[in-house]
Backbone as XML, in Angstrom:
<?xml version="1.0"?>
<chain id="A" units="angstrom">
  <residue number="1" name="MET">
    <atom name="N" x="110.761" y="85.898" z="99.399"/>
    <atom name="CA" x="110.027" y="84.815" z="98.815"/>
    <atom name="C" x="108.740" y="85.385" z="98.244"/>
  </residue>
  <residue number="2" name="LEU">
    <atom name="N" x="108.428" y="85.007" z="97.043"/>
    <atom name="CA" x="107.199" y="85.438" z="96.391"/>
    <atom name="C" x="106.142" y="84.359" z="96.523"/>
  </residue>
  <residue number="3" name="MET">
    <atom name="N" x="104.922" y="84.769" z="96.797"/>
    <atom name="CA" x="103.840" y="83.802" z="96.896"/>
    <atom name="C" x="102.711" y="84.264" z="95.993"/>
  </residue>
  <residue number="4" name="MET">
    <atom name="N" x="102.357" y="83.450" z="95.000"/>
    <atom name="CA" x="101.330" y="83.830" z="94.048"/>
    <atom name="C" x="100.126" y="82.903" z="94.090"/>
  </residue>
  <residue number="5" name="ILE">
    <atom name="N" x="100.114" y="81.955" z="95.017"/>
    <atom name="CA" x="98.989" y="81.039" z="95.134"/>
    <atom name="C" x="98.585" y="80.934" z="96.595"/>
  </residue>
  <residue number="6" name="LEU">
    <atom name="N" x="97.343" y="80.516" z="96.818"/>
    <atom name="CA" x="96.896" y="80.286" z="98.180"/>
    <atom name="C" x="97.592" y="79.043" z="98.701"/>
  </residue>
  <residue number="7" name="ALA">
    <atom name="N" x="98.240" y="79.157" z="99.837"/>
    <atom name="CA" x="99.015" y="78.043" z="100.376"/>
    <atom name="C" x="99.044" y="78.138" z="101.894"/>
  </residue>
  <residue number="8" name="ASP">
    <atom name="N" x="99.710" y="77.194" z="102.517"/>
    <atom name="CA" x="99.900" y="77.202" z="103.964"/>
    <atom name="C" x="100.928" y="78.281" z="104.287"/>
  </residue>
  <residue number="9" name="VAL">
    <atom name="N" x="100.451" y="79.437" z="104.697"/>
    <atom name="CA" x="101.326" y="80.587" z="104.916"/>
    <atom name="C" x="102.352" y="80.292" z="106.004"/>
  </residue>
  <residue number="10" name="ASP">
    <atom name="N" x="101.942" y="79.630" z="107.093"/>
    <atom name="CA" x="102.893" y="79.303" z="108.162"/>
    <atom name="C" x="104.060" y="78.459" z="107.645"/>
  </residue>
  <residue number="11" name="ALA">
    <atom name="N" x="103.779" y="77.531" z="106.745"/>
    <atom name="CA" x="104.846" y="76.684" z="106.195"/>
    <atom name="C" x="105.854" y="77.529" z="105.417"/>
  </residue>
  <residue number="12" name="TYR">
    <atom name="N" x="105.376" y="78.468" z="104.625"/>
    <atom name="CA" x="106.288" y="79.333" z="103.875"/>
    <atom name="C" x="107.055" y="80.268" z="104.806"/>
  </residue>
  <residue number="13" name="LEU">
    <atom name="N" x="106.380" y="80.826" z="105.803"/>
    <atom name="CA" x="107.057" y="81.721" z="106.735"/>
    <atom name="C" x="108.148" y="80.989" z="107.512"/>
  </residue>
  <residue number="14" name="SER">
    <atom name="N" x="107.927" y="79.725" z="107.809"/>
    <atom name="CA" x="108.898" y="78.976" z="108.616"/>
    <atom name="C" x="110.225" y="78.754" z="107.894"/>
  </residue>
  <residue number="15" name="ILE">
    <atom name="N" x="110.245" y="78.825" z="106.567"/>
    <atom name="CA" x="111.508" y="78.609" z="105.849"/>
    <atom name="C" x="112.239" y="79.908" z="105.513"/>
  </residue>
  <residue number="16" name="LEU">
    <atom name="N" x="111.651" y="81.048" z="105.887"/>
    <atom name="CA" x="112.323" y="82.324" z="105.655"/>
    <atom name="C" x="113.439" y="82.529" z="106.665"/>
  </residue>
  <residue number="17" name="ASN">
    <atom name="N" x="114.481" y="83.212" z="106.246"/>
    <atom name="CA" x="115.549" y="83.604" z="107.161"/>
    <atom name="C" x="115.046" y="84.688" z="108.100"/>
  </residue>
  <residue number="18" name="VAL">
    <atom name="N" x="115.798" y="84.953" z="109.164"/>
    <atom name="CA" x="115.494" y="86.071" z="110.046"/>
    <atom name="C" x="115.467" y="87.347" z="109.197"/>
  </residue>
  <residue number="19" name="ASP">
    <atom name="N" x="114.502" y="88.198" z="109.445"/>
    <atom name="CA" x="114.269" y="89.436" z="108.689"/>
    <atom name="C" x="113.819" y="89.174" z="107.254"/>
  </residue>
  <residue number="20" name="GLY">
    <atom name="N" x="113.392" y="87.946" z="106.953"/>
    <atom name="CA" x="112.891" y="87.617" z="105.624"/>
    <atom name="C" x="111.501" y="88.187" z="105.405"/>
  </residue>
  <residue number="21" name="ALA">
    <atom name="N" x="111.096" y="88.239" z="104.149"/>
    <atom name="CA" x="109.782" y="88.778" z="103.795"/>
    <atom name="C" x="109.080" y="87.853" z="102.814"/>
  </residue>
  <residue number="22" name="LEU">
    <atom name="N" x="107.793" y="87.686" z="103.026"/>
    <atom name="CA" x="106.928" y="86.949" z="102.123"/>
    <atom name="C" x="106.118" y="87.983" z="101.357"/>
  </residue>
  <residue number="23" name="VAL">
    <atom name="N" x="106.134" y="87.909" z="100.035"/>
    <atom name="CA" x="105.434" y="88.892" z="99.203"/>
    <atom name="C" x="104.292" y="88.201" z="98.469"/>
  </residue>
  <residue number="24" name="ASN">
    <atom name="N" x="103.080" y="88.652" z="98.706"/>
    <atom name="CA" x="101.905" y="88.160" z="97.995"/>
    <atom name="C" x="101.683" y="89.025" z="96.769"/>
  </residue>
  <residue number="25" name="LEU">
    <atom name="N" x="101.489" y="88.387" z="95.637"/>
    <atom name="CA" x="101.182" y="89.114" z="94.407"/>
    <atom name="C" x="99.724" y="88.879" z="94.049"/>
  </residue>
  <residue number="26" name="GLY">
    <atom name="N" x="98.975" y="89.955" z="93.868"/>
    <atom name="CA" x="97.563" y="89.838" z="93.524"/>
    <atom name="C" x="96.702" y="89.634" z="94.757"/>
  </residue>
  <residue number="27" name="LEU">
    <atom name="N" x="95.411" y="89.665" z="94.542"/>
    <atom name="CA" x="94.464" y="89.494" z="95.637"/>
    <atom name="C" x="94.126" y="88.017" z="95.824"/>
  </residue>
  <residue number="28" name="PRO">
    <atom name="N" x="94.199" y="87.529" z="97.062"/>
    <atom name="CA" x="93.833" y="86.129" z="97.302"/>
    <atom name="C" x="92.320" y="85.955" z="97.194"/>
  </residue>
  <residue number="29" name="ASN">
    <atom name="N" x="91.894" y="84.736" z="96.880"/>
    <atom name="CA" x="90.466" y="84.489" z="96.803"/>
    <atom name="C" x="89.862" y="84.184" z="98.166"/>
  </residue>
  <residue number="30" name="LYS">
    <atom name="N" x="90.702" y="83.908" z="99.176"/>
    <atom name="CA" x="90.266" y="83.699" z="100.551"/>
    <atom name="C" x="91.258" y="84.388" z="101.477"/>
  </residue>
  <residue number="31" name="PRO">
    <atom name="N" x="90.837" y="84.746" z="102.685"/>
    <atom name="CA" x="91.769" y="85.369" z="103.632"/>
    <atom name="C" x="92.900" y="84.416" z="104.016"/>
  </residue>
  <residue number="32" name="ASP">
    <atom name="N" x="94.086" y="84.973" z="104.234"/>
    <atom name="CA" x="95.219" y="84.186" z="104.726"/>
    <atom name="C" x="95.077" y="84.000" z="106.229"/>
  </residue>
  <residue number="33" name="HIS">
    <atom name="N" x="95.538" y="82.858" z="106.728"/>
    <atom name="CA" x="95.556" y="82.582" z="108.166"/>
    <atom name="C" x="96.949" y="82.110" z="108.528"/>
  </residue>
  <residue number="34" name="TYR">
    <atom name="N" x="97.494" y="82.698" z="109.583"/>
    <atom name="CA" x="98.821" y="82.312" z="110.025"/>
    <atom name="C" x="98.990" y="82.683" z="111.482"/>
  </residue>
  <residue number="35" name="ASN">
    <atom name="N" x="99.974" y="82.049" z="112.135"/>
    <atom name="CA" x="100.273" y="82.295" z="113.536"/>
    <atom name="C" x="101.168" y="83.525" z="113.625"/>
  </residue>
  <residue number="36" name="VAL">
    <atom name="N" x="100.598" y="84.614" z="114.088"/>
    <atom name="CA" x="101.318" y="85.890" z="114.104"/>
    <atom name="C" x="102.547" y="85.823" z="114.992"/>
  </residue>
  <residue number="37" name="PHE">
    <atom name="N" x="102.439" y="85.264" z="116.187"/>
    <atom name="CA" x="103.583" y="85.299" z="117.086"/>
    <atom name="C" x="104.736" y="84.448" z="116.591"/>
  </residue>
  <residue number="38" name="SER">
    <atom name="N" x="104.507" y="83.158" z="116.382"/>
    <atom name="CA" x="105.633" y="82.288" z="116.031"/>
    <atom name="C" x="106.100" y="82.493" z="114.598"/>
  </residue>
  <residue number="39" name="SER">
    <atom name="N" x="105.197" y="82.843" z="113.697"/>
    <atom name="CA" x="105.585" y="82.988" z="112.293"/>
    <atom name="C" x="106.203" y="84.346" z="111.982"/>
  </residue>
  <residue number="40" name="LEU">
    <atom name="N" x="105.763" y="85.391" z="112.663"/>
    <atom name="CA" x="106.249" y="86.733" z="112.329"/>
    <atom name="C" x="107.166" y="87.307" z="113.395"/>
  </residue>
  <residue number="41" name="PHE">
    <atom name="N" x="106.665" y="87.515" z="114.602"/>
    <atom name="CA" x="107.447" y="88.193" z="115.637"/>
    <atom name="C" x="108.682" y="87.407" z="116.055"/>
  </residue>
  <residue number="42" name="ALA">
    <atom name="N" x="108.526" y="86.134" z="116.330"/>
    <atom name="CA" x="109.649" y="85.341" z="116.841"/>
    <atom name="C" x="110.779" y="85.227" z="115.822"/>
  </residue>
  <residue number="43" name="GLY">
    <atom name="N" x="110.457" y="85.193" z="114.545"/>
    <atom name="CA" x="111.485" y="85.058" z="113.524"/>
    <atom name="C" x="111.835" y="86.355" z="112.827"/>
  </residue>
  <residue number="44" name="ARG">
    <atom name="N" x="111.280" y="87.480" z="113.329"/>
    <atom name="CA" x="111.503" y="88.791" z="112.701"/>
    <atom name="C" x="111.254" y="88.704" z="111.194"/>
  </residue>
  <residue number="45" name="ARG">
    <atom name="N" x="110.112" y="88.154" z="110.838"/>
    <atom name="CA" x="109.718" y="88.025" z="109.432"/>
    <atom name="C" x="108.580" y="88.989" z="109.147"/>
  </residue>
  <residue number="46" name="SER">
    <atom name="N" x="108.337" y="89.243" z="107.869"/>
    <atom name="CA" x="107.250" y="90.151" z="107.511"/>
    <atom name="C" x="106.497" y="89.628" z="106.297"/>
  </residue>
  <residue number="47" name="ILE">
    <atom name="N" x="105.265" y="90.098" z="106.173"/>
    <atom name="CA" x="104.427" y="89.794" z="105.019"/>
    <atom name="C" x="104.062" y="91.117" z="104.375"/>
  </residue>
  <residue number="48" name="THR">
    <atom name="N" x="104.209" y="91.175" z="103.084"/>
    <atom name="CA" x="103.828" y="92.358" z="102.328"/>
    <atom name="C" x="103.083" y="91.894" z="101.086"/>
  </residue>
  <residue number="49" name="ALA">
    <atom name="N" x="102.454" y="92.836" z="100.383"/>
    <atom name="CA" x="101.651" y="92.429" z="99.233"/>
    <atom name="C" x="101.584" y="93.531" z="98.194"/>
  </residue>
  <residue number="50" name="SER">
    <atom name="N" x="101.332" y="93.103" z="96.991"/>
    <atom name="CA" x="101.012" y="94.005" z="95.888"/>
    <atom name="C" x="99.660" y="93.549" z="95.365"/>
  </residue>
  <residue number="51" name="ASN">
    <atom name="N" x="98.626" y="94.334" z="95.625"/>
    <atom name="CA" x="97.280" y="93.942" z="95.232"/>
    <atom name="C" x="97.010" y="94.147" z="93.751"/>
  </residue>
  <residue number="52" name="VAL">
    <atom name="N" x="97.795" y="94.983" z="93.127"/>
    <atom name="CA" x="97.623" y="95.231" z="91.699"/>
    <atom name="C" x="98.976" y="95.174" z="91.026"/>
  </residue>
  <residue number="53" name="GLY">
    <atom name="N" x="98.971" y="95.066" z="89.752"/>
    <atom name="CA" x="100.222" y="95.075" z="89.004"/>
    <atom name="C" x="100.166" y="94.076" z="87.883"/>
  </residue>
  <residue number="54" name="GLY">
    <atom name="N" x="100.674" y="94.481" z="86.786"/>
    <atom name="CA" x="100.694" y="93.625" z="85.616"/>
    <atom name="C" x="102.048" y="92.983" z="85.439"/>
  </residue>
  <residue number="55" name="ILE">
    <atom name="N" x="102.272" y="92.461" z="84.275"/>
    <atom name="CA" x="103.526" y="91.764" z="83.970"/>
    <atom name="C" x="104.715" y="92.707" z="84.092"/>
  </residue>
  <residue number="56" name="ARG">
    <atom name="N" x="104.589" y="93.918" z="83.568"/>
    <atom name="CA" x="105.710" y="94.861" z="83.629"/>
    <atom name="C" x="106.094" y="95.174" z="85.075"/>
  </residue>
  <residue number="57" name="GLU">
    <atom name="N" x="105.105" y="95.466" z="85.912"/>
    <atom name="CA" x="105.392" y="95.797" z="87.300"/>
    <atom name="C" x="105.996" y="94.617" z="88.044"/>
  </residue>
  <residue number="58" name="THR">
    <atom name="N" x="105.474" y="93.423" z="87.755"/>
    <atom name="CA" x="106.002" y="92.219" z="88.389"/>
    <atom name="C" x="107.453" y="91.994" z="87.973"/>
  </residue>
  <residue number="59" name="GLN">
    <atom name="N" x="107.768" y="92.183" z="86.700"/>
    <atom name="CA" x="109.140" y="92.023" z="86.219"/>
    <atom name="C" x="110.070" y="93.041" z="86.873"/>
  </residue>
  <residue number="60" name="GLU">
    <atom name="N" x="109.611" y="94.286" z="87.015"/>
    <atom name="CA" x="110.418" y="95.312" z="87.677"/>
    <atom name="C" x="110.711" y="94.923" z="89.121"/>
  </residue>
  <residue number="61" name="MET">
    <atom name="N" x="109.707" y="94.395" z="89.812"/>
    <atom name="CA" x="109.886" y="94.002" z="91.200"/>
    <atom name="C" x="110.872" y="92.845" z="91.309"/>
  </residue>
  <residue number="62" name="LEU">
    <atom name="N" x="110.774" y="91.866" z="90.409"/>
    <atom name="CA" x="111.709" y="90.741" z="90.428"/>
    <atom name="C" x="113.130" y="91.200" z="90.124"/>
  </residue>
  <residue number="63" name="GLU">
    <atom name="N" x="113.294" y="92.120" z="89.196"/>
    <atom name="CA" x="114.626" y="92.638" z="88.875"/>
    <atom name="C" x="115.205" y="93.396" z="90.058"/>
  </residue>
  <residue number="64" name="MET">
    <atom name="N" x="114.379" y="94.194" z="90.749"/>
    <atom name="CA" x="114.842" y="94.928" z="91.914"/>
    <atom name="C" x="115.270" y="93.951" z="93.013"/>
  </residue>
  <residue number="65" name="GLU">
    <atom name="N" x="114.493" y="92.905" z="93.224"/>
    <atom name="CA" x="114.831" y="91.916" z="94.225"/>
    <atom name="C" x="116.164" y="91.259" z="93.889"/>
  </residue>
  <residue number="66" name="GLY">
    <atom name="N" x="116.401" y="90.981" z="92.614"/>
    <atom name="CA" x="117.676" y="90.406" z="92.184"/>
    <atom name="C" x="118.847" y="91.330" z="92.456"/>
  </residue>
  <residue number="67" name="ARG">
    <atom name="N" x="118.644" y="92.633" z="92.208"/>
    <atom name="CA" x="119.708" y="93.613" z="92.467"/>
    <atom name="C" x="120.015" y="93.687" z="93.960"/>
  </residue>
  <residue number="68" name="VAL">
    <atom name="N" x="118.964" y="93.646" z="94.793"/>
    <atom name="CA" x="119.174" y="93.708" z="96.232"/>
    <atom name="C" x="119.949" y="92.495" z="96.708"/>
  </residue>
  <residue number="69" name="ARG">
    <atom name="N" x="119.592" y="91.323" z="96.222"/>
    <atom name="CA" x="120.304" y="90.093" z="96.613"/>
    <atom name="C" x="121.754" y="90.113" z="96.170"/>
  </residue>
  <residue number="70" name="ASN">
    <atom name="N" x="122.032" y="90.744" z="95.045"/>
    <atom name="CA" x="123.392" y="90.792" z="94.511"/>
    <atom name="C" x="124.165" y="92.015" z="94.999"/>
  </residue>
  <residue number="71" name="GLY">
    <atom name="N" x="123.566" y="92.831" z="95.857"/>
    <atom name="CA" x="124.239" y="93.983" z="96.423"/>
    <atom name="C" x="124.470" y="95.118" z="95.452"/>
  </residue>
  <residue number="72" name="LYS">
    <atom name="N" x="123.625" y="95.245" z="94.443"/>
    <atom name="CA" x="123.795" y="96.312" z="93.452"/>
    <atom name="C" x="122.810" y="97.428" z="93.684"/>
  </residue>
</chain>
């Protein structure tokens, strides 16, 4: 799941599948807050981020994610 806006991180984490990942694109304007135990450890979920990157890099990342989902 890609997240490009400041939002309720726990709400997004709760809808991820086991071993799912939330990807933040760009730098947030405020720190994220979330429940580490129930949102991450209990559901084997992860949060990752790309602090920099333009349109080309973002498109490459989306294409790679599509290939992974399609098993290519």
